[in-house]
Structures are given as structure tokens and as C-alpha cells.
XYZ file of C-alpha atoms in Angstrom:
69
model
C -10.553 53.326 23.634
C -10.878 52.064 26.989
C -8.654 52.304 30.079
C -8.285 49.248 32.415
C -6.754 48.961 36.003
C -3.926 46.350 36.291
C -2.018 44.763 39.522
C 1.526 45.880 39.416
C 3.435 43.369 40.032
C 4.200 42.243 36.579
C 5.172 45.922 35.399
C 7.946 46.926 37.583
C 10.633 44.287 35.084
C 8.596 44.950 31.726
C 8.912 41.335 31.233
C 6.318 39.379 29.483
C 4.542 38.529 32.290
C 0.796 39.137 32.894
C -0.988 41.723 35.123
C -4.660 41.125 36.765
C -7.411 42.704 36.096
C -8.415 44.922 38.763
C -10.984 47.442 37.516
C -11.805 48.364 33.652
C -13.828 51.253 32.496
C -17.278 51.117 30.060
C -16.093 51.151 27.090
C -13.305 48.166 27.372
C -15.237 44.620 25.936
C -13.909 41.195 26.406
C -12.155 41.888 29.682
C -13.155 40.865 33.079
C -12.235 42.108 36.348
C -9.260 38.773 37.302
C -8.529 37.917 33.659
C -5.140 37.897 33.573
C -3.850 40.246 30.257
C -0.324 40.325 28.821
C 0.309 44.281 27.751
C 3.023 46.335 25.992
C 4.092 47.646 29.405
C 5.620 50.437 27.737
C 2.226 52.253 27.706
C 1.109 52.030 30.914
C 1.135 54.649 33.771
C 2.066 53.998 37.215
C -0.918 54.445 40.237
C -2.263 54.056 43.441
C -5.393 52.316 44.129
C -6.605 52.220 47.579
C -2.769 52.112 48.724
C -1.675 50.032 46.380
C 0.019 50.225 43.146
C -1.032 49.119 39.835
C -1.004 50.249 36.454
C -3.251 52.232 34.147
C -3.110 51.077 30.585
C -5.493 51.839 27.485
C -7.106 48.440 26.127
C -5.555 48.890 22.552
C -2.477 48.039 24.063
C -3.806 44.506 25.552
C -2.092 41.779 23.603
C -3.803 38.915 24.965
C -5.568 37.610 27.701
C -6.756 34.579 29.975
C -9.905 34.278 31.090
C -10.098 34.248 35.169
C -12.264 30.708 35.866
């Protein structure tokens, strides 16, 4: 499994709202860094990246995404 960065701002009401694609790691396929990704928030873990938070989440828990045009 693969873990991928998302924006935050979609986690904090674990509504079923998508998060963005910030960063993924080598072995997540299919995903792109802006795809937008609807997740079972549940599973992810709250972070800071670069001052910022986001979300850390493992790909098997990606439900579905949109590709970023």
C-alpha cells in the first residue's frame, strides 16, 4: 500500500467532500498530484506540511477520484 498527502480542508467535517492531491508516495498508481480523491476520512492522520495542514491517508482507503485537467 501506498500513502498519499491530502489538503485538509475537506477532513476537518468528515463529510463527503474531496481532498487534493498534494504529494503521493512510489508505490500509489492512478493518482496524480491535484486529482481531487474522495476518502474514508476515518483513516487518515492529521499533519503539517510546510506549515500547513493536510492529511496522510493510505491509498486503499481512496474511494474515488477526479482527474485534475
Amino acid at each position: 500500500a501506498g500513502g498519499i498527502i491530502l489538503s485538509a480542508d475537506a477532513q476537518l467535517d468528515k463529510a463527503a467532500k474531496p481532498g487534493v492531491v498534494l504529494a503521493y508516495g512510489p508505490h500509489v498508481e492512478g493518482l496524480f498530484t491535484g486529482d481531487r480523491v474522495y476518502v474514508q476520512w476515518s483513516e487518515s492522520m492529521p499533519i503539517n506540511v510546510d506549515g500547513k495542514a493536510a492529511v496522510l491517508i493510505k491509498d486503499e482507503f481512496v474511494k474515488a477520484y477526479i482527474r485534475s485537467e
